[in-house]
Amino acid sequence: MSVTRTGEPEPGAPEGADPRRWWGLVIIALAQLMVVLDATIVNIALPSAQHDLGMSDGNRQWVITAYTLAFGGLLLLGGRIADLVGRKRTFIFGLIGFAAASALGGAATSPGMLFGARALQGAFAAVLAPSALSLLTITFTDPKERGKAFGVYGALAGSGSAIGFIAGGLLTEYLNWRWCLYVNIPIAIIAVFGALALLPAHPGHKDVRLDVPGAVLGCGGLVAIVYGFSEAQPRGWTDPLVLALLGVGVVLLTIFVWWQTRAPSPLLPLHIVKDRNRAGCFLTMALAVMGMFGMFLFLTYYFQVVLGYSPVKTGMAYLPLTAAIITGSTQISARLMSRVAPRMLMVPGMVLAAAGMLVFTQLTAHSAYASQIMPGMILMGLGMGLTFMPVFATATAGVAPQDAGVTSATVNTSQQVGGSIGTSLLNTIATTSSTAYIAAHLHDPAQQALITKEGIVHGYTVAIWWAVGIMLLAGLVAGLMVTAKPPKRAPAGTPVPEPVT
């Protein structure tokens, strides 16, 4: 039975629970926050890094996409490694590697060195993220405690990107862009020592084997598709390279699915995605993040380019969004998860997020922050907070211990791939719309600056209309596919068995 510092049983704790599990949650959450915010923390610092290292406008995107490509493409393999070697070992290995890659990136003296470091960060994140989520899954088995734990985890997953913008702004303005990478080192060191002291050491599953052909097919297909979408922005959707990448990606993933039905130890057991609730959660997550990442991109440029905000002011502008996501996850979803079906949180969450996006479609070149931007952020944040926690909890519920790592990896893969596709897709729509608007309205060269600014905002609002549709589609998917019932808590005094590992 769990006890307090005085040796008394912890009120309401399940029998057999480790009293250090909540401190372990802090360590897991810290590592997850580091992984999630690193996808966006360098965004605000990108202009400074580009100037220092002499990057071209065409190549600067790789600071972002090198990370998301490696992360999204290698997550399934990372999840299987966690199942084979043991979650605590891969968790610590991922932390150490992530810190080393961050140090390499911070010390970069050329664009290629920075791109390579970002890819290494993504690769180690692909090992770290599924280890963190599967550790959380096997540590908290009581439904009530599980709801609280996933509330914290969901809040960090949803708000980590916004926190990255805030941290990036502060570090860039008061130190320099390199600290957006160096900051990971002390965080990782704290997490490593905390993991060694607080996290339980579960052995790996010797019956799990690495599916090398599956890893090549699955990772290659995901990388090709994400790379194709990222290249669609500068090249256009009809460019031969873009079409070839997308075609190769589809072919590789098709072969991957065929191979998984025949592989002796499949990388992604198809029974995981055949489950209606898990498939619905994976698709809902991908669609939700598609819209959210696109919104981050547009608002960041809107604040700095259109409204003239400084990096710090831009980061601080995201505070209402972050607070709303945390509130939605910890104060609403976590409290209701054990009482209502997951889709009763996910569907309203996506409708709220779509309503927030709808506010952003009304942006102009002179919108006021308090009355025309912040309300959309609050609605968007509450909606995401309502959605993320039940998605994570439902997708990983009832998974066999030997599949916990790969299931966790699939959740994260849907998040990363959705974010990459959404950014490329919506940015291409915005750019095309802006170009068409400027060409149609620029008649007087003296009005070029004004028309250009109006054209940029017009492109953003057109793309955000698409994001509204994507969010509503996510709500529809959740409503139709996620039919799981509320988790039932064991009767008081009933021992909760330790997870088999």
Protein backbone atom coordinates (compact mmCIF):
# COMPACT_ATOMS: atom_id res chain seq x y z
CA MET A 1 0.00 0.00 0.00
CA SER A 2 1.19 3.50 -0.74
CA VAL A 3 2.33 5.48 2.31
CA THR A 4 3.07 9.05 3.21
CA ARG A 5 6.36 10.36 4.61
CA THR A 6 5.09 9.55 8.11
CA GLY A 7 4.48 5.94 7.16
CA GLU A 8 0.69 6.28 7.07
CA PRO A 9 -1.18 4.97 4.02
CA GLU A 10 -1.70 7.58 1.36
CA PRO A 11 -5.45 8.35 1.28
CA GLY A 12 -7.19 6.76 -1.69
CA ALA A 13 -4.03 5.14 -3.07
CA PRO A 14 -4.35 1.66 -4.59
CA GLU A 15 -2.68 -1.16 -2.72
CA GLY A 16 0.78 -2.02 -3.96
CA ALA A 17 1.36 1.40 -5.52
CA ASP A 18 4.83 2.87 -5.27
CA PRO A 19 4.70 6.00 -3.08
CA ARG A 20 7.28 7.63 -5.38
CA ARG A 21 5.09 7.31 -8.45
CA TRP A 22 3.97 10.97 -8.41
CA TRP A 23 7.58 12.18 -8.30
CA GLY A 24 8.24 9.77 -11.14
CA LEU A 25 5.41 11.48 -13.03
CA VAL A 26 7.27 14.79 -12.61
CA ILE A 27 10.36 13.26 -14.27
CA ILE A 28 8.34 11.71 -17.11
CA ALA A 29 6.48 14.98 -17.65
CA LEU A 30 9.74 16.97 -17.65
CA ALA A 31 11.20 14.75 -20.37
CA GLN A 32 8.00 14.91 -22.43
CA LEU A 33 7.90 18.68 -22.14
CA MET A 34 11.48 18.89 -23.42
CA VAL A 35 10.65 16.74 -26.45
CA VAL A 36 7.44 18.57 -27.35
CA LEU A 37 8.63 22.14 -26.89
CA ASP A 38 11.77 21.45 -28.91
CA ALA A 39 9.59 21.17 -32.01
CA THR A 40 8.78 24.89 -31.72
CA ILE A 41 11.33 26.54 -29.43
CA VAL A 42 13.66 27.35 -32.34
CA ASN A 43 10.92 28.93 -34.47
CA ILE A 44 11.25 32.41 -33.00
CA ALA A 45 15.05 32.06 -32.96
CA LEU A 46 15.21 31.03 -36.62
CA PRO A 47 15.89 34.51 -38.09
CA SER A 48 18.90 34.98 -35.78
CA ALA A 49 20.26 31.50 -36.51
CA GLN A 50 19.82 32.07 -40.24
CA HIS A 51 21.80 35.31 -40.06
CA ASP A 52 24.62 33.86 -37.91
CA LEU A 53 25.13 30.71 -39.99
CA GLY A 54 24.40 32.16 -43.42
CA MET A 55 21.45 29.92 -44.25
CA SER A 56 19.51 30.55 -47.44
CA ASP A 57 15.75 31.15 -47.37
CA GLY A 58 15.25 27.81 -49.11
CA ASN A 59 17.33 25.84 -46.60
CA ARG A 60 16.21 27.41 -43.32
CA GLN A 61 13.11 25.18 -43.16
CA TRP A 62 15.37 22.22 -42.37
CA VAL A 63 15.96 23.52 -38.86
CA ILE A 64 12.33 22.54 -38.23
CA THR A 65 11.73 19.67 -40.63
CA ALA A 66 14.96 17.77 -39.85
CA TYR A 67 13.64 17.36 -36.30
CA THR A 68 10.07 16.40 -37.20
CA LEU A 69 11.16 14.07 -40.00
CA ALA A 70 13.50 12.07 -37.77
CA PHE A 71 11.04 12.13 -34.88
CA GLY A 72 7.96 11.05 -36.83
CA GLY A 73 9.81 8.58 -39.05
CA LEU A 74 11.60 6.67 -36.27
CA LEU A 75 8.97 6.61 -33.53
CA LEU A 76 7.65 3.12 -34.30
CA LEU A 77 11.16 1.70 -34.18
CA GLY A 78 11.79 3.61 -30.94
CA GLY A 79 8.66 2.10 -29.43
CA ARG A 80 9.76 -1.43 -30.29
CA ILE A 81 13.25 -0.78 -28.86
CA ALA A 82 11.57 0.31 -25.61
CA ASP A 83 9.62 -2.97 -25.52
CA LEU A 84 12.74 -5.03 -26.22
CA VAL A 85 15.34 -3.35 -24.00
CA GLY A 86 13.16 -2.00 -21.19
CA ARG A 87 11.44 1.39 -20.80
CA LYS A 88 13.66 2.84 -18.08
CA ARG A 89 16.85 2.02 -19.98
CA THR A 90 15.64 3.54 -23.24
CA PHE A 91 14.23 6.53 -21.35
CA ILE A 92 17.66 7.32 -19.86
CA PHE A 93 19.47 6.55 -23.13
CA GLY A 94 17.11 8.92 -24.98
CA LEU A 95 17.68 11.69 -22.44
CA ILE A 96 21.48 11.44 -22.68
CA GLY A 97 21.44 11.34 -26.49
CA PHE A 98 19.01 14.26 -26.69
CA ALA A 99 21.24 16.36 -24.46
CA ALA A 100 24.34 15.52 -26.53
CA ALA A 101 22.56 16.39 -29.80
CA SER A 102 21.37 19.66 -28.25
CA ALA A 103 24.93 20.56 -27.28
CA LEU A 104 26.09 19.81 -30.84
CA GLY A 105 23.36 22.02 -32.29
CA GLY A 106 24.10 24.87 -29.92
CA ALA A 107 27.74 24.80 -30.95
CA ALA A 108 26.93 24.61 -34.69
CA THR A 109 29.28 26.55 -36.96
CA SER A 110 27.52 25.78 -40.25
CA PRO A 111 23.98 25.13 -41.48
CA GLY A 112 24.75 21.47 -42.16
CA MET A 113 26.00 20.96 -38.60
CA LEU A 114 22.80 22.45 -37.20
CA PHE A 115 20.58 20.41 -39.54
CA GLY A 116 22.40 17.22 -38.53
CA ALA A 117 22.08 18.02 -34.83
CA ARG A 118 18.37 18.64 -35.20
CA ALA A 119 17.96 15.29 -36.97
CA LEU A 120 19.85 13.60 -34.11
CA GLN A 121 17.56 15.31 -31.62
CA GLY A 122 14.58 13.91 -33.49
CA ALA A 123 16.09 10.41 -33.53
CA PHE A 124 16.71 10.38 -29.77
CA ALA A 125 13.27 11.92 -29.16
CA ALA A 126 11.83 8.97 -31.08
CA VAL A 127 13.32 6.66 -28.43
CA LEU A 128 12.50 8.93 -25.49
CA ALA A 129 8.84 9.79 -26.19
CA PRO A 130 7.36 6.25 -26.39
CA SER A 131 9.43 5.21 -23.36
CA ALA A 132 7.94 8.10 -21.37
CA LEU A 133 4.35 7.36 -22.32
CA SER A 134 4.64 3.61 -21.74
CA LEU A 135 6.26 4.22 -18.33
CA LEU A 136 3.27 6.38 -17.46
CA THR A 137 0.87 3.68 -18.69
CA ILE A 138 2.35 0.90 -16.54
CA THR A 139 2.92 3.12 -13.47
CA PHE A 140 -0.67 4.39 -13.07
CA THR A 141 -3.21 1.55 -13.31
CA ASP A 142 -5.98 2.83 -11.02
CA PRO A 143 -8.55 4.69 -13.20
CA LYS A 144 -8.80 7.74 -10.92
CA GLU A 145 -5.03 8.15 -10.60
CA ARG A 146 -4.64 7.39 -14.29
CA GLY A 147 -6.98 10.26 -15.09
CA LYS A 148 -4.93 12.70 -13.02
CA ALA A 149 -1.62 11.48 -14.46
CA PHE A 150 -2.82 11.68 -18.05
CA GLY A 151 -4.29 15.10 -17.31
CA VAL A 152 -0.78 16.34 -16.53
CA TYR A 153 0.69 14.51 -19.52
CA GLY A 154 -2.01 15.77 -21.88
CA ALA A 155 -1.54 19.35 -20.67
CA LEU A 156 2.18 19.17 -21.46
CA ALA A 157 1.60 17.50 -24.83
CA GLY A 158 -0.86 20.21 -25.79
CA SER A 159 0.87 23.25 -24.29
CA GLY A 160 4.50 22.24 -24.88
CA SER A 161 4.53 23.80 -28.34
CA ALA A 162 3.19 27.10 -26.99
CA ILE A 163 5.67 27.00 -24.10
CA GLY A 164 8.38 26.53 -26.73
CA PHE A 165 7.41 29.83 -28.35
CA ILE A 166 7.57 31.64 -24.99
CA ALA A 167 10.93 30.12 -24.05
CA GLY A 168 12.30 30.72 -27.56
CA GLY A 169 11.36 34.39 -27.37
CA LEU A 170 12.94 34.92 -23.96
CA LEU A 171 16.16 33.04 -24.76
CA THR A 172 16.59 34.69 -28.17
CA GLU A 173 16.04 38.24 -26.94
CA TYR A 174 18.01 38.09 -23.67
CA LEU A 175 20.74 35.52 -24.51
CA ASN A 176 21.01 34.22 -28.09
CA TRP A 177 19.49 31.60 -30.36
CA ARG A 178 22.01 28.92 -29.29
CA TRP A 179 20.44 28.77 -25.83
CA CYS A 180 17.25 27.47 -27.39
CA LEU A 181 19.28 24.26 -27.78
CA TYR A 182 21.58 24.49 -24.77
CA VAL A 183 18.59 24.78 -22.42
CA ASN A 184 17.87 21.08 -22.97
CA ILE A 185 21.13 20.03 -21.30
CA PRO A 186 20.29 20.94 -17.66
CA ILE A 187 16.73 19.67 -18.13
CA ALA A 188 18.03 16.30 -19.38
CA ILE A 189 20.58 16.03 -16.55
CA ILE A 190 17.88 16.58 -13.92
CA ALA A 191 15.62 14.06 -15.64
CA VAL A 192 18.39 11.41 -15.84
CA PHE A 193 19.17 11.58 -12.12
CA GLY A 194 15.46 11.68 -11.31
CA ALA A 195 14.82 8.62 -13.48
CA LEU A 196 17.63 6.67 -11.86
CA ALA A 197 16.25 7.43 -8.40
CA LEU A 198 12.48 7.35 -8.92
CA LEU A 199 11.41 5.27 -11.90
CA PRO A 200 10.89 1.52 -11.53
CA ALA A 201 13.24 -0.72 -13.48
CA HIS A 202 11.11 -2.96 -15.67
CA PRO A 203 13.03 -5.55 -17.69
CA GLY A 204 12.60 -5.75 -21.43
CA HIS A 205 10.56 -8.42 -23.15
CA LYS A 206 12.95 -10.98 -24.61
CA ASP A 207 10.24 -12.34 -26.89
CA VAL A 208 10.09 -9.01 -28.75
CA ARG A 209 12.20 -8.93 -31.91
CA LEU A 210 13.08 -5.94 -34.05
CA ASP A 211 11.37 -6.10 -37.44
CA VAL A 212 14.14 -4.66 -39.62
CA PRO A 213 12.28 -4.84 -42.97
CA GLY A 214 9.24 -3.29 -41.31
CA ALA A 215 11.38 -0.52 -39.84
CA VAL A 216 12.86 0.30 -43.25
CA LEU A 217 9.45 0.25 -44.99
CA GLY A 218 7.49 2.09 -42.29
CA CYS A 219 10.10 4.69 -41.43
CA GLY A 220 11.00 5.19 -45.08
CA GLY A 221 7.37 5.67 -46.05
CA LEU A 222 6.70 8.19 -43.28
CA VAL A 223 9.88 10.13 -44.02
CA ALA A 224 9.07 10.25 -47.75
CA ILE A 225 5.55 11.54 -47.14
CA VAL A 226 6.57 14.14 -44.54
CA TYR A 227 9.51 15.21 -46.72
CA GLY A 228 7.17 15.49 -49.72
CA PHE A 229 4.74 17.70 -47.82
CA SER A 230 7.57 19.89 -46.53
CA GLU A 231 8.95 20.32 -50.05
CA ALA A 232 5.49 21.21 -51.39
CA GLN A 233 5.82 24.62 -49.75
CA PRO A 234 8.79 25.94 -51.78
CA ARG A 235 8.31 23.77 -54.91
CA GLY A 236 4.55 23.49 -55.37
CA TRP A 237 2.27 20.45 -55.32
CA THR A 238 2.84 19.56 -58.99
CA ASP A 239 6.63 19.53 -58.76
CA PRO A 240 8.04 16.15 -59.94
CA LEU A 241 10.10 15.70 -56.77
CA VAL A 242 7.08 16.32 -54.53
CA LEU A 243 4.89 13.91 -56.52
CA ALA A 244 7.65 11.30 -56.56
CA LEU A 245 8.19 11.55 -52.79
CA LEU A 246 4.49 11.26 -52.02
CA GLY A 247 4.12 8.36 -54.44
CA VAL A 248 7.10 6.51 -52.99
CA GLY A 249 5.77 7.13 -49.49
CA VAL A 250 2.36 5.67 -50.29
CA VAL A 251 3.92 2.63 -51.98
CA LEU A 252 6.29 1.98 -49.07
CA LEU A 253 3.50 2.27 -46.49
CA THR A 254 1.28 -0.05 -48.53
CA ILE A 255 4.06 -2.64 -48.64
CA PHE A 256 4.63 -2.01 -44.91
CA VAL A 257 1.01 -2.90 -44.09
CA TRP A 258 1.26 -6.05 -46.26
CA TRP A 259 4.51 -7.06 -44.56
CA GLN A 260 3.05 -6.57 -41.07
CA THR A 261 0.51 -9.31 -41.80
CA ARG A 262 3.34 -11.75 -42.54
CA ALA A 263 6.28 -10.64 -40.36
CA PRO A 264 7.07 -13.08 -37.50
CA SER A 265 7.59 -10.12 -35.12
CA PRO A 266 5.80 -7.15 -36.71
CA LEU A 267 6.99 -3.62 -35.96
CA LEU A 268 3.36 -2.48 -35.65
CA PRO A 269 1.01 -5.36 -34.74
CA LEU A 270 -2.07 -4.61 -36.81
CA HIS A 271 -4.42 -5.55 -33.98
CA ILE A 272 -3.37 -2.27 -32.35
CA VAL A 273 -4.70 -0.12 -35.18
CA LYS A 274 -7.59 -2.48 -35.98
CA ASP A 275 -9.11 -1.61 -32.61
CA ARG A 276 -11.82 0.95 -33.36
CA ASN A 277 -11.12 3.17 -30.37
CA ARG A 278 -7.37 3.31 -30.87
CA ALA A 279 -7.70 3.98 -34.59
CA GLY A 280 -10.15 6.78 -33.83
CA CYS A 281 -7.74 8.28 -31.28
CA PHE A 282 -4.78 8.11 -33.68
CA LEU A 283 -6.75 9.82 -36.46
CA THR A 284 -8.25 12.43 -34.12
CA MET A 285 -4.80 13.31 -32.81
CA ALA A 286 -3.32 13.65 -36.30
CA LEU A 287 -6.14 15.91 -37.51
CA ALA A 288 -6.16 18.05 -34.35
CA VAL A 289 -2.42 18.69 -34.53
CA MET A 290 -2.62 19.46 -38.26
CA GLY A 291 -4.79 22.45 -37.45
CA MET A 292 -2.93 23.48 -34.30
CA PHE A 293 0.58 23.54 -35.81
CA GLY A 294 -0.67 25.54 -38.78
CA MET A 295 -2.17 28.07 -36.36
CA PHE A 296 1.14 28.36 -34.49
CA LEU A 297 2.98 29.09 -37.73
CA PHE A 298 0.56 31.76 -38.90
CA LEU A 299 0.16 33.54 -35.58
CA THR A 300 3.92 33.68 -35.01
CA TYR A 301 4.50 35.39 -38.36
CA TYR A 302 1.37 37.52 -37.87
CA PHE A 303 2.67 38.82 -34.54
CA GLN A 304 6.22 39.54 -35.73
CA VAL A 305 5.77 40.51 -39.39
CA VAL A 306 2.32 42.15 -39.43
CA LEU A 307 1.98 43.57 -35.92
CA GLY A 308 5.71 44.12 -35.32
CA TYR A 309 5.99 42.25 -31.99
CA SER A 310 9.42 41.49 -30.49
CA PRO A 311 10.40 37.82 -29.89
CA VAL A 312 9.55 38.10 -26.18
CA LYS A 313 6.22 39.81 -26.81
CA THR A 314 5.39 37.16 -29.40
CA GLY A 315 6.14 34.39 -26.90
CA MET A 316 4.11 36.06 -24.17
CA ALA A 317 1.17 36.42 -26.55
CA TYR A 318 0.78 32.64 -26.36
CA LEU A 319 0.32 32.60 -22.56
CA PRO A 320 -3.52 32.56 -22.68
CA LEU A 321 -3.39 29.57 -25.01
CA THR A 322 -1.02 27.69 -22.70
CA ALA A 323 -3.11 28.47 -19.61
CA ALA A 324 -6.29 27.36 -21.38
CA ILE A 325 -4.76 24.04 -22.49
CA ILE A 326 -3.57 23.29 -18.96
CA THR A 327 -6.96 24.23 -17.53
CA GLY A 328 -8.81 22.09 -20.04
CA SER A 329 -6.60 19.07 -19.35
CA THR A 330 -6.13 19.17 -15.57
CA GLN A 331 -9.31 20.86 -14.36
CA ILE A 332 -11.89 19.57 -16.83
CA SER A 333 -10.75 16.42 -18.65
CA ALA A 334 -8.96 14.87 -15.67
CA ARG A 335 -12.02 15.40 -13.43
CA LEU A 336 -14.53 14.05 -15.94
CA MET A 337 -12.56 11.20 -17.51
CA SER A 338 -13.72 8.57 -15.01
CA ARG A 339 -17.36 9.71 -15.31
CA VAL A 340 -18.01 10.22 -19.02
CA ALA A 341 -17.13 8.44 -22.25
CA PRO A 342 -13.95 9.74 -23.94
CA ARG A 343 -15.82 11.06 -26.98
CA MET A 344 -17.98 13.22 -24.68
CA LEU A 345 -14.78 15.17 -24.04
CA MET A 346 -13.13 14.85 -27.44
CA VAL A 347 -16.07 15.99 -29.60
CA PRO A 348 -16.82 19.18 -27.60
CA GLY A 349 -13.08 19.78 -27.46
CA MET A 350 -12.74 19.79 -31.22
CA VAL A 351 -15.83 21.98 -31.63
CA LEU A 352 -14.35 24.50 -29.17
CA ALA A 353 -11.02 24.42 -31.01
CA ALA A 354 -12.81 24.99 -34.32
CA ALA A 355 -14.65 27.94 -32.75
CA GLY A 356 -11.29 29.40 -31.71
CA MET A 357 -10.01 28.99 -35.25
CA LEU A 358 -13.16 30.69 -36.52
CA VAL A 359 -12.20 33.78 -34.50
CA PHE A 360 -8.82 33.86 -36.27
CA THR A 361 -10.49 33.90 -39.69
CA GLN A 362 -11.57 37.48 -38.90
CA LEU A 363 -8.00 38.79 -38.48
CA THR A 364 -7.01 41.98 -40.30
CA ALA A 365 -3.71 43.83 -40.62
CA HIS A 366 -4.70 45.92 -37.56
CA SER A 367 -6.51 43.48 -35.23
CA ALA A 368 -6.43 44.23 -31.49
CA TYR A 369 -4.91 41.48 -29.37
CA ALA A 370 -7.26 41.63 -26.36
CA SER A 371 -10.55 41.71 -28.27
CA GLN A 372 -9.78 39.92 -31.55
CA ILE A 373 -6.97 37.43 -30.86
CA MET A 374 -7.01 36.35 -27.21
CA PRO A 375 -10.63 35.02 -27.26
CA GLY A 376 -9.68 32.67 -30.09
CA MET A 377 -6.63 31.49 -28.16
CA ILE A 378 -8.68 30.72 -25.06
CA LEU A 379 -11.29 28.74 -27.01
CA MET A 380 -8.58 26.90 -28.93
CA GLY A 381 -6.67 26.05 -25.75
CA LEU A 382 -9.69 24.77 -23.86
CA GLY A 383 -10.64 22.61 -26.82
CA MET A 384 -7.20 21.08 -27.14
CA GLY A 385 -7.00 20.51 -23.39
CA LEU A 386 -10.32 18.65 -23.46
CA THR A 387 -9.13 16.48 -26.35
CA PHE A 388 -5.50 15.55 -25.70
CA MET A 389 -5.86 13.79 -22.35
CA PRO A 390 -8.67 11.35 -23.33
CA VAL A 391 -6.85 10.65 -26.62
CA PHE A 392 -3.66 9.58 -24.82
CA ALA A 393 -5.51 7.65 -22.12
CA THR A 394 -7.91 5.83 -24.45
CA ALA A 395 -5.28 4.95 -27.06
CA THR A 396 -3.05 3.27 -24.46
CA ALA A 397 -5.76 1.65 -22.31
CA GLY A 398 -5.89 -2.13 -22.18
CA VAL A 399 -2.71 -2.67 -24.20
CA ALA A 400 -0.68 -5.81 -23.53
CA PRO A 401 2.57 -4.96 -21.72
CA GLN A 402 4.72 -6.14 -24.63
CA ASP A 403 2.86 -3.72 -26.93
CA ALA A 404 2.86 -0.67 -24.63
CA GLY A 405 5.92 0.92 -26.24
CA VAL A 406 4.77 0.57 -29.85
CA THR A 407 1.26 1.80 -28.98
CA SER A 408 2.72 4.86 -27.28
CA ALA A 409 4.92 5.41 -30.33
CA THR A 410 1.91 5.28 -32.64
CA VAL A 411 0.18 8.04 -30.66
CA ASN A 412 3.27 10.22 -30.91
CA THR A 413 3.75 9.35 -34.59
CA SER A 414 0.24 10.56 -35.39
CA GLN A 415 1.04 13.79 -33.54
CA GLN A 416 4.36 14.46 -35.31
CA VAL A 417 3.27 13.41 -38.77
CA GLY A 418 0.02 15.35 -38.41
CA GLY A 419 1.96 18.45 -37.39
CA SER A 420 4.39 18.17 -40.28
CA ILE A 421 1.65 17.61 -42.87
CA GLY A 422 -0.53 20.35 -41.43
CA THR A 423 2.27 22.91 -41.46
CA SER A 424 3.19 22.17 -45.07
CA LEU A 425 -0.38 21.89 -46.34
CA LEU A 426 -1.75 25.02 -44.68
CA ASN A 427 1.38 27.07 -45.41
CA THR A 428 1.12 26.19 -49.11
CA ILE A 429 -2.55 27.29 -49.11
CA ALA A 430 -1.64 30.53 -47.33
CA THR A 431 1.24 31.33 -49.67
CA THR A 432 -0.82 30.66 -52.80
CA SER A 433 -3.73 32.77 -51.54
CA SER A 434 -1.44 35.64 -50.56
CA THR A 435 0.25 35.69 -53.96
CA ALA A 436 -3.09 35.70 -55.77
CA TYR A 437 -4.46 38.50 -53.56
CA ILE A 438 -1.41 40.73 -54.05
CA ALA A 439 -1.43 40.19 -57.81
CA ALA A 440 -5.12 41.10 -58.02
CA HIS A 441 -4.97 44.21 -55.80
CA LEU A 442 -1.55 45.78 -56.44
CA HIS A 443 -2.27 48.53 -58.97
CA ASP A 444 -0.37 51.43 -57.40
CA PRO A 445 3.33 50.81 -56.54
CA ALA A 446 3.01 53.38 -53.74
CA GLN A 447 0.56 51.01 -52.00
CA GLN A 448 2.86 47.97 -52.22
CA ALA A 449 3.70 47.75 -48.50
CA LEU A 450 0.05 48.00 -47.43
CA ILE A 451 -1.25 45.58 -50.07
CA THR A 452 1.53 43.09 -49.26
CA LYS A 453 0.64 43.13 -45.57
CA GLU A 454 -3.07 42.75 -46.35
CA GLY A 455 -2.25 39.93 -48.76
CA ILE A 456 -0.26 38.07 -46.10
CA VAL A 457 -3.15 38.28 -43.64
CA HIS A 458 -5.62 37.23 -46.35
CA GLY A 459 -3.53 34.11 -47.01
CA TYR A 460 -3.50 33.27 -43.30
CA THR A 461 -7.26 33.60 -42.96
CA VAL A 462 -7.92 31.41 -46.03
CA ALA A 463 -5.66 28.69 -44.61
CA ILE A 464 -7.29 29.00 -41.18
CA TRP A 465 -10.70 28.36 -42.77
CA TRP A 466 -9.24 25.04 -43.93
CA ALA A 467 -8.00 24.44 -40.37
CA VAL A 468 -11.55 25.01 -39.08
CA GLY A 469 -12.73 22.23 -41.39
CA ILE A 470 -9.92 19.92 -40.25
CA MET A 471 -10.85 20.47 -36.58
CA LEU A 472 -14.52 19.72 -37.27
CA LEU A 473 -13.48 16.58 -39.17
CA ALA A 474 -11.46 15.51 -36.10
CA GLY A 475 -14.58 15.95 -33.96
CA LEU A 476 -16.62 13.87 -36.40
CA VAL A 477 -14.01 11.09 -36.37
CA ALA A 478 -13.97 11.07 -32.56
CA GLY A 479 -17.76 10.98 -32.39
CA LEU A 480 -18.13 8.11 -34.85
CA MET A 481 -15.09 5.94 -34.08
CA VAL A 482 -14.31 6.34 -30.36
CA THR A 483 -17.06 4.34 -28.64
CA ALA A 484 -15.20 3.39 -25.44
CA LYS A 485 -17.11 3.68 -22.16
CA PRO A 486 -15.87 5.51 -19.05
CA PRO A 487 -13.20 3.50 -17.17
CA LYS A 488 -14.56 1.78 -14.08
CA ARG A 489 -12.66 2.18 -10.86
CA ALA A 490 -12.07 -0.90 -8.76
CA PRO A 491 -14.13 -1.10 -5.53
CA ALA A 492 -12.51 0.39 -2.45
CA GLY A 493 -10.05 -1.99 -0.84
CA THR A 494 -9.62 -4.12 -3.96
CA PRO A 495 -5.91 -4.62 -4.70
CA VAL A 496 -4.78 -3.41 -8.10
CA PRO A 497 -2.38 -5.97 -9.58
CA GLU A 498 1.04 -4.80 -10.64
CA PRO A 499 1.45 -4.66 -14.42
CA VAL A 500 3.18 -7.71 -15.86
CA THR A 501 6.49 -6.69 -17.39
